[in-house]
């Protein structure tokens, strides 16, 4: 692999997004004699990140804008400049630009990092106006069906994608988005003691589908019954309308600590919040697009031994039960007094064994057998 150039690119994912940069790029840089480039949303700050990986920022733009459309062609231009022999697309938006690059460089190995079932997400969430959803979703699925015939490998972030998208099975390998364990945070969690105030953490993507409003409503009920409870929100809301709605929703609520919602946060901020929290909230709504997926933050919370307050979901409940990791509840129908007593009780994570099967340390090894 000496002299191999690998480009890993997205459009909306930030340059230093954990899966794209910290997991895939860093893993490949450690295990392959290659030059790694990561391309993504925002700007770069190489001084605070791994110098073995070169980064390229596409700048800032709105989700629905001409600038976003242009970003895909910025990536294509970079491909021609960098001349990779392996190109990993981390979004459906880059499938056509990557295929165009292959027309001029037939030897390039194209890899699709399938992080979402975009068809279901677009069709069943509020990311796009309702009258456009079917058209956009159908276009994305058609684009995937046609272009992926020319891709060497598909890296699926979830097992369920193989059932939901049978046409990818012959080329797919599942590399789940498992946790990068920070030993300092893990040790702090192991040594955690009950505090006077109880911190509930909601981290990651901030959207209605991911349960941010249910988390706020539950925290409010707990706070009204016991003022020692408070909610910390550490995450990013990409949609401007949703940002405004969320900011209005939390305005005046003294039990909420929220970081700025309008820009992606470094993963270190989430790790810091996990270190200080008492409970991690996984409050997803029951939704066809997410029902069979395992949220990354569920892997992270369990791997760092942060007790989890999780939506009742058969797939997630198995994990929570297996690791004695917390409680599964209906966020909209809770007995507040009983829940408070349970949340104040110690005794989760009785086993001291590390759940290595939930960590990227093990999962990342699968990248070595990907044909790139």
mmCIF file of C-alpha atoms in Angstrom:
data_model
loop_
_atom_site.group_PDB
_atom_site.id
_atom_site.type_symbol
_atom_site.label_atom_id
_atom_site.label_comp_id
_atom_site.label_asym_id
_atom_site.label_seq_id
_atom_site.Cartn_x
_atom_site.Cartn_y
_atom_site.Cartn_z
ATOM 1 C CA UNK A 1 0.000 0.000 0.000
ATOM 2 C CA UNK A 2 3.036 2.329 -0.086
ATOM 3 C CA UNK A 3 2.198 5.511 -1.932
ATOM 4 C CA UNK A 4 -1.541 4.860 -1.878
ATOM 5 C CA UNK A 5 -3.707 7.959 -1.571
ATOM 6 C CA UNK A 6 -7.094 7.533 0.126
ATOM 7 C CA UNK A 7 -9.770 10.238 0.106
ATOM 8 C CA UNK A 8 -12.653 10.043 2.602
ATOM 9 C CA UNK A 9 -15.328 12.635 1.863
ATOM 10 C CA UNK A 10 -18.715 13.950 2.918
ATOM 11 C CA UNK A 11 -20.707 17.124 2.290
ATOM 12 C CA UNK A 12 -22.738 17.786 5.443
ATOM 13 C CA UNK A 13 -20.588 15.833 7.904
ATOM 14 C CA UNK A 14 -17.978 18.059 9.568
ATOM 15 C CA UNK A 15 -14.344 17.484 8.679
ATOM 16 C CA UNK A 16 -13.648 16.044 12.127
ATOM 17 C CA UNK A 17 -16.867 14.017 12.388
ATOM 18 C CA UNK A 18 -16.017 11.029 14.617
ATOM 19 C CA UNK A 19 -16.826 8.171 12.216
ATOM 20 C CA UNK A 20 -15.247 9.725 9.152
ATOM 21 C CA UNK A 21 -12.152 11.224 10.790
ATOM 22 C CA UNK A 22 -11.485 9.662 14.198
ATOM 23 C CA UNK A 23 -12.552 6.143 13.247
ATOM 24 C CA UNK A 24 -12.086 5.406 9.546
ATOM 25 C CA UNK A 25 -9.296 7.867 8.695
ATOM 26 C CA UNK A 26 -7.190 7.347 11.813
ATOM 27 C CA UNK A 27 -7.618 3.555 11.650
ATOM 28 C CA UNK A 28 -6.467 3.445 8.028
ATOM 29 C CA UNK A 29 -3.571 5.810 8.745
ATOM 30 C CA UNK A 30 -2.293 3.516 11.504
ATOM 31 C CA UNK A 31 -2.643 0.281 9.604
ATOM 32 C CA UNK A 32 -1.757 1.218 6.038
ATOM 33 C CA UNK A 33 1.214 2.962 4.488
ATOM 34 C CA UNK A 34 -0.999 5.516 2.794
ATOM 35 C CA UNK A 35 -1.680 9.227 2.502
ATOM 36 C CA UNK A 36 -5.120 9.925 3.972
ATOM 37 C CA UNK A 37 -7.249 12.956 3.082
ATOM 38 C CA UNK A 38 -10.564 13.810 4.772
ATOM 39 C CA UNK A 39 -12.994 16.242 3.130
ATOM 40 C CA UNK A 40 -16.022 17.645 4.919
ATOM 41 C CA UNK A 41 -18.233 20.503 6.022
ATOM 42 C CA UNK A 42 -16.733 23.499 7.799
ATOM 43 C CA UNK A 43 -13.136 24.570 8.201
ATOM 44 C CA UNK A 44 -9.984 22.763 9.292
ATOM 45 C CA UNK A 45 -7.722 23.123 12.313
ATOM 46 C CA UNK A 46 -4.826 20.758 11.742
ATOM 47 C CA UNK A 47 -2.927 22.086 14.777
ATOM 48 C CA UNK A 48 -5.208 20.252 17.217
ATOM 49 C CA UNK A 49 -5.649 17.026 15.263
ATOM 50 C CA UNK A 50 -3.663 14.053 13.999
ATOM 51 C CA UNK A 51 -1.040 15.240 11.514
ATOM 52 C CA UNK A 52 -1.023 11.858 9.743
ATOM 53 C CA UNK A 53 -4.369 12.781 8.174
ATOM 54 C CA UNK A 54 -4.704 15.764 5.843
ATOM 55 C CA UNK A 55 -7.998 17.671 5.996
ATOM 56 C CA UNK A 56 -9.944 19.846 3.551
ATOM 57 C CA UNK A 57 -12.919 22.017 4.539
ATOM 58 C CA UNK A 58 -15.795 22.830 2.188
ATOM 59 C CA UNK A 59 -16.816 25.901 4.186
ATOM 60 C CA UNK A 60 -20.210 26.616 5.706
ATOM 61 C CA UNK A 61 -23.566 26.560 3.922
ATOM 62 C CA UNK A 62 -27.257 25.962 4.598
ATOM 63 C CA UNK A 63 -28.789 22.502 4.198
ATOM 64 C CA UNK A 64 -31.054 23.750 1.402
ATOM 65 C CA UNK A 65 -28.825 25.977 -0.729
ATOM 66 C CA UNK A 66 -27.026 26.184 -4.066
ATOM 67 C CA UNK A 67 -23.781 26.274 -2.127
ATOM 68 C CA UNK A 68 -24.518 22.759 -0.866
ATOM 69 C CA UNK A 69 -25.038 21.552 -4.443
ATOM 70 C CA UNK A 70 -21.746 23.147 -5.444
ATOM 71 C CA UNK A 71 -19.938 21.387 -2.563
ATOM 72 C CA UNK A 72 -20.222 18.012 -4.327
ATOM 73 C CA UNK A 73 -18.367 19.420 -7.307
ATOM 74 C CA UNK A 74 -15.742 20.932 -5.012
ATOM 75 C CA UNK A 75 -15.099 17.377 -3.865
ATOM 76 C CA UNK A 76 -14.843 16.174 -7.479
ATOM 77 C CA UNK A 77 -12.286 18.872 -8.196
ATOM 78 C CA UNK A 78 -10.292 17.735 -5.152
ATOM 79 C CA UNK A 79 -10.379 14.153 -6.414
ATOM 80 C CA UNK A 80 -8.765 15.229 -9.673
ATOM 81 C CA UNK A 81 -6.142 17.184 -7.723
ATOM 82 C CA UNK A 82 -5.316 14.450 -5.198
ATOM 83 C CA UNK A 83 -5.666 11.492 -7.605
ATOM 84 C CA UNK A 84 -6.629 8.871 -5.001
ATOM 85 C CA UNK A 85 -6.449 5.170 -5.741
ATOM 86 C CA UNK A 86 -9.151 4.619 -3.101
ATOM 87 C CA UNK A 87 -12.087 7.013 -2.608
ATOM 88 C CA UNK A 88 -14.601 6.568 0.210
ATOM 89 C CA UNK A 89 -17.928 8.413 -0.138
ATOM 90 C CA UNK A 90 -19.653 9.039 3.198
ATOM 91 C CA UNK A 91 -22.863 10.398 1.673
ATOM 92 C CA UNK A 92 -25.133 9.642 -1.275
ATOM 93 C CA UNK A 93 -24.469 13.171 -2.581
ATOM 94 C CA UNK A 94 -21.010 12.094 -3.712
ATOM 95 C CA UNK A 95 -21.959 8.924 -5.582
ATOM 96 C CA UNK A 96 -22.232 10.622 -8.976
ATOM 97 C CA UNK A 97 -19.098 12.808 -8.568
ATOM 98 C CA UNK A 98 -17.143 9.710 -7.498
ATOM 99 C CA UNK A 99 -18.421 7.779 -10.502
ATOM 100 C CA UNK A 100 -17.412 10.630 -12.809
ATOM 101 C CA UNK A 101 -13.923 10.501 -11.339
ATOM 102 C CA UNK A 102 -13.794 6.754 -12.027
ATOM 103 C CA UNK A 103 -14.605 7.338 -15.704
ATOM 104 C CA UNK A 104 -11.306 9.217 -16.007
ATOM 105 C CA UNK A 105 -9.430 7.011 -13.509
ATOM 106 C CA UNK A 106 -10.805 3.485 -14.072
ATOM 107 C CA UNK A 107 -8.392 1.859 -11.608
ATOM 108 C CA UNK A 108 -9.727 3.767 -8.581
ATOM 109 C CA UNK A 109 -11.495 1.640 -5.983
ATOM 110 C CA UNK A 110 -14.729 3.290 -4.893
ATOM 111 C CA UNK A 111 -16.113 2.588 -1.423
ATOM 112 C CA UNK A 112 -19.482 3.744 -0.063
ATOM 113 C CA UNK A 113 -19.684 4.276 3.694
ATOM 114 C CA UNK A 114 -23.427 3.834 4.127
ATOM 115 C CA UNK A 115 -24.173 5.678 7.366
ATOM 116 C CA UNK A 116 -27.938 5.973 6.918
ATOM 117 C CA UNK A 117 -30.816 4.506 4.951
ATOM 118 C CA UNK A 118 -31.309 7.821 3.191
ATOM 119 C CA UNK A 119 -34.467 6.696 1.416
ATOM 120 C CA UNK A 120 -36.292 6.028 4.700
ATOM 121 C CA UNK A 121 -34.821 9.084 6.406
ATOM 122 C CA UNK A 122 -35.906 11.468 3.666
ATOM 123 C CA UNK A 123 -39.323 9.870 3.217
ATOM 124 C CA UNK A 124 -40.277 9.702 6.889
ATOM 125 C CA UNK A 125 -38.597 12.678 8.575
ATOM 126 C CA UNK A 126 -39.081 16.429 8.322
ATOM 127 C CA UNK A 127 -35.700 17.232 6.768
ATOM 128 C CA UNK A 128 -37.393 18.283 3.505
ATOM 129 C CA UNK A 129 -40.788 19.838 2.671
ATOM 130 C CA UNK A 130 -43.477 17.140 2.525
ATOM 131 C CA UNK A 131 -44.248 17.691 -1.181
ATOM 132 C CA UNK A 132 -40.591 16.999 -2.080
ATOM 133 C CA UNK A 133 -39.891 13.980 0.117
ATOM 134 C CA UNK A 134 -41.023 11.190 -2.203
ATOM 135 C CA UNK A 135 -39.292 12.730 -5.219
ATOM 136 C CA UNK A 136 -35.982 13.244 -3.387
ATOM 137 C CA UNK A 137 -36.109 9.846 -1.645
ATOM 138 C CA UNK A 138 -36.835 8.037 -4.921
ATOM 139 C CA UNK A 139 -34.029 9.900 -6.687
ATOM 140 C CA UNK A 140 -31.565 8.944 -3.946
ATOM 141 C CA UNK A 141 -32.563 5.270 -4.086
ATOM 142 C CA UNK A 142 -32.329 5.203 -7.906
ATOM 143 C CA UNK A 143 -28.926 6.880 -7.723
ATOM 144 C CA UNK A 144 -27.706 4.281 -5.207
ATOM 145 C CA UNK A 145 -28.976 1.363 -7.287
ATOM 146 C CA UNK A 146 -27.256 2.577 -10.460
ATOM 147 C CA UNK A 147 -23.958 3.944 -9.151
ATOM 148 C CA UNK A 148 -23.182 1.239 -6.601
ATOM 149 C CA UNK A 149 -22.770 -1.266 -9.427
ATOM 150 C CA UNK A 150 -19.425 0.466 -10.038
ATOM 151 C CA UNK A 151 -18.319 0.552 -6.382
ATOM 152 C CA UNK A 152 -15.963 -2.090 -5.014
ATOM 153 C CA UNK A 153 -17.197 -2.202 -1.412
ATOM 154 C CA UNK A 154 -20.060 -0.899 0.699
ATOM 155 C CA UNK A 155 -19.364 -0.326 4.386
ATOM 156 C CA UNK A 156 -22.719 -0.518 6.180
ATOM 157 C CA UNK A 157 -22.925 1.191 9.564
ATOM 158 C CA UNK A 158 -25.895 -0.968 10.635
ATOM 159 C CA UNK A 159 -26.837 -4.636 10.236
ATOM 160 C CA UNK A 160 -30.409 -3.661 9.401
ATOM 161 C CA UNK A 161 -29.325 -1.923 6.182
ATOM 162 C CA UNK A 162 -28.620 -5.309 4.605
ATOM 163 C CA UNK A 163 -32.274 -6.277 5.078
ATOM 164 C CA UNK A 164 -33.649 -2.849 4.171
ATOM 165 C CA UNK A 165 -31.465 -2.605 1.042
ATOM 166 C CA UNK A 166 -31.045 -6.148 -0.344
ATOM 167 C CA UNK A 167 -29.306 -4.859 -3.477
ATOM 168 C CA UNK A 168 -26.166 -3.991 -1.434
ATOM 169 C CA UNK A 169 -25.692 -7.415 0.156
ATOM 170 C CA UNK A 170 -23.190 -8.851 -2.317
ATOM 171 C CA UNK A 171 -20.729 -5.986 -1.735
ATOM 172 C CA UNK A 172 -21.475 -5.030 1.867
ATOM 173 C CA UNK A 173 -19.507 -5.458 5.064
ATOM 174 C CA UNK A 174 -20.977 -4.233 8.355
ATOM 175 C CA UNK A 175 -18.678 -1.888 10.274
ATOM 176 C CA UNK A 176 -20.884 -0.544 13.049
ATOM 177 C CA UNK A 177 -20.411 2.929 14.469
ATOM 178 C CA UNK A 178 -19.182 1.684 17.830
ATOM 179 C CA UNK A 179 -17.597 3.681 20.617
ATOM 180 C CA UNK A 180 -14.164 5.233 20.727
ATOM 181 C CA UNK A 181 -13.396 4.742 24.396
ATOM 182 C CA UNK A 182 -11.613 7.550 26.212
ATOM 183 C CA UNK A 183 -9.764 5.898 29.143
ATOM 184 C CA UNK A 184 -9.846 9.094 31.216
ATOM 185 C CA UNK A 185 -13.615 9.426 30.854
ATOM 186 C CA UNK A 186 -14.088 5.710 31.549
ATOM 187 C CA UNK A 187 -12.028 5.881 34.739
ATOM 188 C CA UNK A 188 -13.901 8.988 35.870
ATOM 189 C CA UNK A 189 -17.199 7.197 35.267
ATOM 190 C CA UNK A 190 -16.041 4.154 37.253
ATOM 191 C CA UNK A 191 -15.122 6.416 40.166
ATOM 192 C CA UNK A 192 -18.330 8.467 39.949
ATOM 193 C CA UNK A 193 -20.274 9.006 43.158
ATOM 194 C CA UNK A 194 -23.805 10.246 43.718
ATOM 195 C CA UNK A 195 -23.897 14.031 43.707
ATOM 196 C CA UNK A 196 -26.324 16.516 45.207
ATOM 197 C CA UNK A 197 -27.491 17.520 41.734
ATOM 198 C CA UNK A 198 -28.362 14.941 39.082
ATOM 199 C CA UNK A 199 -27.209 15.749 35.547
ATOM 200 C CA UNK A 200 -29.189 14.307 32.645
ATOM 201 C CA UNK A 201 -27.254 14.447 29.358
ATOM 202 C CA UNK A 202 -28.722 14.683 25.862
ATOM 203 C CA UNK A 203 -25.889 14.588 23.334
ATOM 204 C CA UNK A 204 -25.411 14.318 19.584
ATOM 205 C CA UNK A 205 -27.917 15.200 16.870
ATOM 206 C CA UNK A 206 -30.682 17.529 18.072
ATOM 207 C CA UNK A 207 -33.928 16.827 16.249
ATOM 208 C CA UNK A 208 -37.536 15.920 16.926
ATOM 209 C CA UNK A 209 -37.027 12.383 15.599
ATOM 210 C CA UNK A 210 -34.130 11.829 17.985
ATOM 211 C CA UNK A 211 -36.324 12.784 20.941
ATOM 212 C CA UNK A 212 -34.949 16.126 22.082
ATOM 213 C CA UNK A 213 -38.396 17.467 23.007
ATOM 214 C CA UNK A 214 -39.311 14.297 24.913
ATOM 215 C CA UNK A 215 -36.031 14.617 26.821
ATOM 216 C CA UNK A 216 -36.782 18.237 27.715
ATOM 217 C CA UNK A 217 -40.335 17.433 28.809
ATOM 218 C CA UNK A 218 -39.168 14.560 31.009
ATOM 219 C CA UNK A 219 -36.407 16.674 32.558
ATOM 220 C CA UNK A 220 -38.981 19.372 33.304
ATOM 221 C CA UNK A 221 -41.238 16.894 35.128
ATOM 222 C CA UNK A 222 -38.308 15.610 37.154
ATOM 223 C CA UNK A 223 -37.151 19.135 37.985
ATOM 224 C CA UNK A 224 -40.620 20.196 39.109
ATOM 225 C CA UNK A 225 -40.774 17.213 41.454
ATOM 226 C CA UNK A 226 -37.130 17.458 42.545
ATOM 227 C CA UNK A 227 -35.143 20.655 41.749
ATOM 228 C CA UNK A 228 -31.829 18.786 42.013
ATOM 229 C CA UNK A 229 -32.372 17.462 38.474
ATOM 230 C CA UNK A 230 -31.088 19.383 35.474
ATOM 231 C CA UNK A 231 -30.613 18.716 31.754
ATOM 232 C CA UNK A 232 -27.429 19.368 29.805
ATOM 233 C CA UNK A 233 -27.762 19.569 26.014
ATOM 234 C CA UNK A 234 -24.529 19.060 24.069
ATOM 235 C CA UNK A 235 -25.113 18.661 20.355
ATOM 236 C CA UNK A 236 -25.807 20.157 16.965
ATOM 237 C CA UNK A 237 -29.030 21.055 15.190
ATOM 238 C CA UNK A 238 -28.362 21.326 11.447
ATOM 239 C CA UNK A 239 -31.794 22.599 10.418
ATOM 240 C CA UNK A 240 -32.229 26.352 10.984
ATOM 241 C CA UNK A 241 -35.994 26.169 11.508
ATOM 242 C CA UNK A 242 -35.509 23.404 14.054
ATOM 243 C CA UNK A 243 -32.792 25.475 15.738
ATOM 244 C CA UNK A 244 -35.195 28.393 16.187
ATOM 245 C CA UNK A 245 -37.968 26.120 17.452
ATOM 246 C CA UNK A 246 -35.629 24.427 19.915
ATOM 247 C CA UNK A 247 -34.179 27.704 21.174
ATOM 248 C CA UNK A 248 -37.699 29.009 21.781
ATOM 249 C CA UNK A 249 -38.648 25.747 23.502
ATOM 250 C CA UNK A 250 -35.803 25.904 26.033
ATOM 251 C CA UNK A 251 -35.977 29.659 26.585
ATOM 252 C CA UNK A 252 -36.561 30.517 30.231
ATOM 253 C CA UNK A 253 -36.114 26.931 31.434
ATOM 254 C CA UNK A 254 -33.610 27.325 34.258
ATOM 255 C CA UNK A 255 -33.046 23.574 34.600
ATOM 256 C CA UNK A 256 -31.414 23.388 31.141
ATOM 257 C CA UNK A 257 -27.763 23.997 30.330
ATOM 258 C CA UNK A 258 -27.308 24.159 26.562
ATOM 259 C CA UNK A 259 -24.210 24.767 24.474
ATOM 260 C CA UNK A 260 -24.594 26.657 21.150
ATOM 261 C CA UNK A 261 -26.802 24.583 18.855
ATOM 262 C CA UNK A 262 -25.885 26.063 15.479
ATOM 263 C CA UNK A 263 -22.405 24.628 14.860
ATOM 264 C CA UNK A 264 -20.980 21.102 15.072
ATOM 265 C CA UNK A 265 -19.158 20.538 18.356
ATOM 266 C CA UNK A 266 -15.826 18.759 18.786
ATOM 267 C CA UNK A 267 -16.326 15.211 20.018
ATOM 268 C CA UNK A 268 -14.201 16.150 23.035
ATOM 269 C CA UNK A 269 -17.080 18.323 24.285
ATOM 270 C CA UNK A 270 -19.411 15.321 24.291
ATOM 271 C CA UNK A 271 -16.807 13.217 26.101
ATOM 272 C CA UNK A 272 -16.385 15.943 28.709
ATOM 273 C CA UNK A 273 -20.153 16.100 29.220
ATOM 274 C CA UNK A 274 -20.313 12.299 29.562
ATOM 275 C CA UNK A 275 -17.632 12.443 32.214
ATOM 276 C CA UNK A 276 -19.678 14.899 34.293
ATOM 277 C CA UNK A 277 -23.173 13.478 33.697
ATOM 278 C CA UNK A 278 -25.160 11.077 35.870
ATOM 279 C CA UNK A 279 -27.476 9.726 33.158
ATOM 280 C CA UNK A 280 -27.384 9.639 29.371
ATOM 281 C CA UNK A 281 -30.733 10.075 27.621
ATOM 282 C CA UNK A 282 -31.580 8.003 24.533
ATOM 283 C CA UNK A 283 -35.060 9.333 23.796
ATOM 284 C CA UNK A 284 -35.629 8.469 20.121
ATOM 285 C CA UNK A 285 -39.200 8.445 18.891
ATOM 286 C CA UNK A 286 -40.456 5.115 17.564
ATOM 287 C CA UNK A 287 -39.761 5.652 13.896
ATOM 288 C CA UNK A 288 -39.371 3.383 10.881
ATOM 289 C CA UNK A 289 -36.093 5.069 9.889
ATOM 290 C CA UNK A 290 -34.395 4.487 13.265
ATOM 291 C CA UNK A 291 -36.271 1.576 14.859
ATOM 292 C CA UNK A 292 -33.731 -1.112 13.944
ATOM 293 C CA UNK A 293 -30.602 1.006 14.236
ATOM 294 C CA UNK A 294 -28.375 1.169 17.314
ATOM 295 C CA UNK A 295 -27.609 4.807 18.191
ATOM 296 C CA UNK A 296 -23.914 5.617 18.406
ATOM 297 C CA UNK A 297 -24.473 7.340 21.717
ATOM 298 C CA UNK A 298 -25.879 4.120 23.170
ATOM 299 C CA UNK A 299 -22.561 2.439 22.359
ATOM 300 C CA UNK A 300 -20.719 5.431 23.827
ATOM 301 C CA UNK A 301 -22.717 5.676 27.038
ATOM 302 C CA UNK A 302 -22.458 1.945 27.779
ATOM 303 C CA UNK A 303 -18.758 1.728 26.870
ATOM 304 C CA UNK A 304 -18.020 4.621 29.245
ATOM 305 C CA UNK A 305 -20.336 3.213 31.946
ATOM 306 C CA UNK A 306 -22.723 6.159 31.942
ATOM 307 C CA UNK A 307 -26.151 4.902 33.093
ATOM 308 C CA UNK A 308 -28.682 5.063 30.269
ATOM 309 C CA UNK A 309 -32.319 6.174 30.324
ATOM 310 C CA UNK A 310 -33.477 4.625 27.089
ATOM 311 C CA UNK A 311 -36.650 4.571 25.030
ATOM 312 C CA UNK A 312 -38.383 1.202 25.143
ATOM 313 C CA UNK A 313 -37.104 -0.551 22.020
ATOM 314 C CA UNK A 314 -36.486 -4.318 21.765
ATOM 315 C CA UNK A 315 -33.117 -3.941 20.006
ATOM 316 C CA UNK A 316 -31.754 -1.364 22.442
ATOM 317 C CA UNK A 317 -33.280 -3.005 25.504
ATOM 318 C CA UNK A 318 -31.175 -6.117 24.869
ATOM 319 C CA UNK A 319 -27.997 -4.035 25.132
ATOM 320 C CA UNK A 320 -29.140 -2.147 28.215
ATOM 321 C CA UNK A 321 -30.124 -5.385 29.952
ATOM 322 C CA UNK A 322 -27.006 -7.309 28.905
ATOM 323 C CA UNK A 323 -24.683 -4.728 30.467
ATOM 324 C CA UNK A 324 -26.882 -3.713 33.398
ATOM 325 C CA UNK A 325 -26.604 -0.264 31.861
ATOM 326 C CA UNK A 326 -29.750 1.519 33.017
ATOM 327 C CA UNK A 327 -33.489 1.756 32.501
ATOM 328 C CA UNK A 328 -35.844 1.532 29.523
ATOM 329 C CA UNK A 329 -38.955 3.702 29.787
ATOM 330 C CA UNK A 330 -41.779 5.302 27.844
ATOM 331 C CA UNK A 331 -40.706 8.949 27.901
ATOM 332 C CA UNK A 332 -44.285 10.175 27.565
ATOM 333 C CA UNK A 333 -45.806 7.971 30.255
ATOM 334 C CA UNK A 334 -43.726 7.861 33.413
ATOM 335 C CA UNK A 335 -44.482 7.702 37.115
ATOM 336 C CA UNK A 336 -42.328 10.661 38.163
ATOM 337 C CA UNK A 337 -41.859 9.822 41.854
ATOM 338 C CA UNK A 338 -40.907 6.214 41.126
ATOM 339 C CA UNK A 339 -38.547 7.273 38.335
ATOM 340 C CA UNK A 340 -36.809 9.756 40.639
ATOM 341 C CA UNK A 341 -36.163 7.007 43.184
ATOM 342 C CA UNK A 342 -34.741 4.750 40.478
ATOM 343 C CA UNK A 343 -32.542 7.511 39.044
ATOM 344 C CA UNK A 344 -31.089 8.235 42.484
ATOM 345 C CA UNK A 345 -30.153 4.593 43.058
ATOM 346 C CA UNK A 346 -26.576 3.386 42.467
ATOM 347 C CA UNK A 347 -25.754 -0.111 41.318
ATOM 348 C CA UNK A 348 -25.562 -0.126 37.521
ATOM 349 C CA UNK A 349 -22.637 -1.675 35.645
ATOM 350 C CA UNK A 350 -21.904 -4.219 38.371
ATOM 351 C CA UNK A 351 -19.470 -6.058 36.098
ATOM 352 C CA UNK A 352 -16.004 -4.532 35.806
ATOM 353 C CA UNK A 353 -15.366 -6.194 32.432
ATOM 354 C CA UNK A 354 -14.915 -3.883 29.449
ATOM 355 C CA UNK A 355 -17.572 -4.395 26.766
ATOM 356 C CA UNK A 356 -14.950 -4.588 24.003
ATOM 357 C CA UNK A 357 -17.553 -5.869 21.546
ATOM 358 C CA UNK A 358 -19.173 -2.407 21.701
ATOM 359 C CA UNK A 359 -15.969 -0.515 20.963
ATOM 360 C CA UNK A 360 -14.289 0.704 17.801
ATOM 361 C CA UNK A 361 -11.093 -0.952 19.016
ATOM 362 C CA UNK A 362 -12.545 -4.259 17.826
ATOM 363 C CA UNK A 363 -14.915 -3.048 15.110
ATOM 364 C CA UNK A 364 -12.276 -0.992 13.318
ATOM 365 C CA UNK A 365 -10.269 -4.134 12.553
ATOM 366 C CA UNK A 366 -12.883 -4.995 9.920
ATOM 367 C CA UNK A 367 -11.602 -2.134 7.781
ATOM 368 C CA UNK A 368 -8.425 -4.105 7.172
ATOM 369 C CA UNK A 369 -10.298 -6.674 5.102
ATOM 370 C CA UNK A 370 -12.173 -4.088 3.063
ATOM 371 C CA UNK A 371 -10.826 -4.240 -0.476
ATOM 372 C CA UNK A 372 -9.141 -0.877 -0.473
#
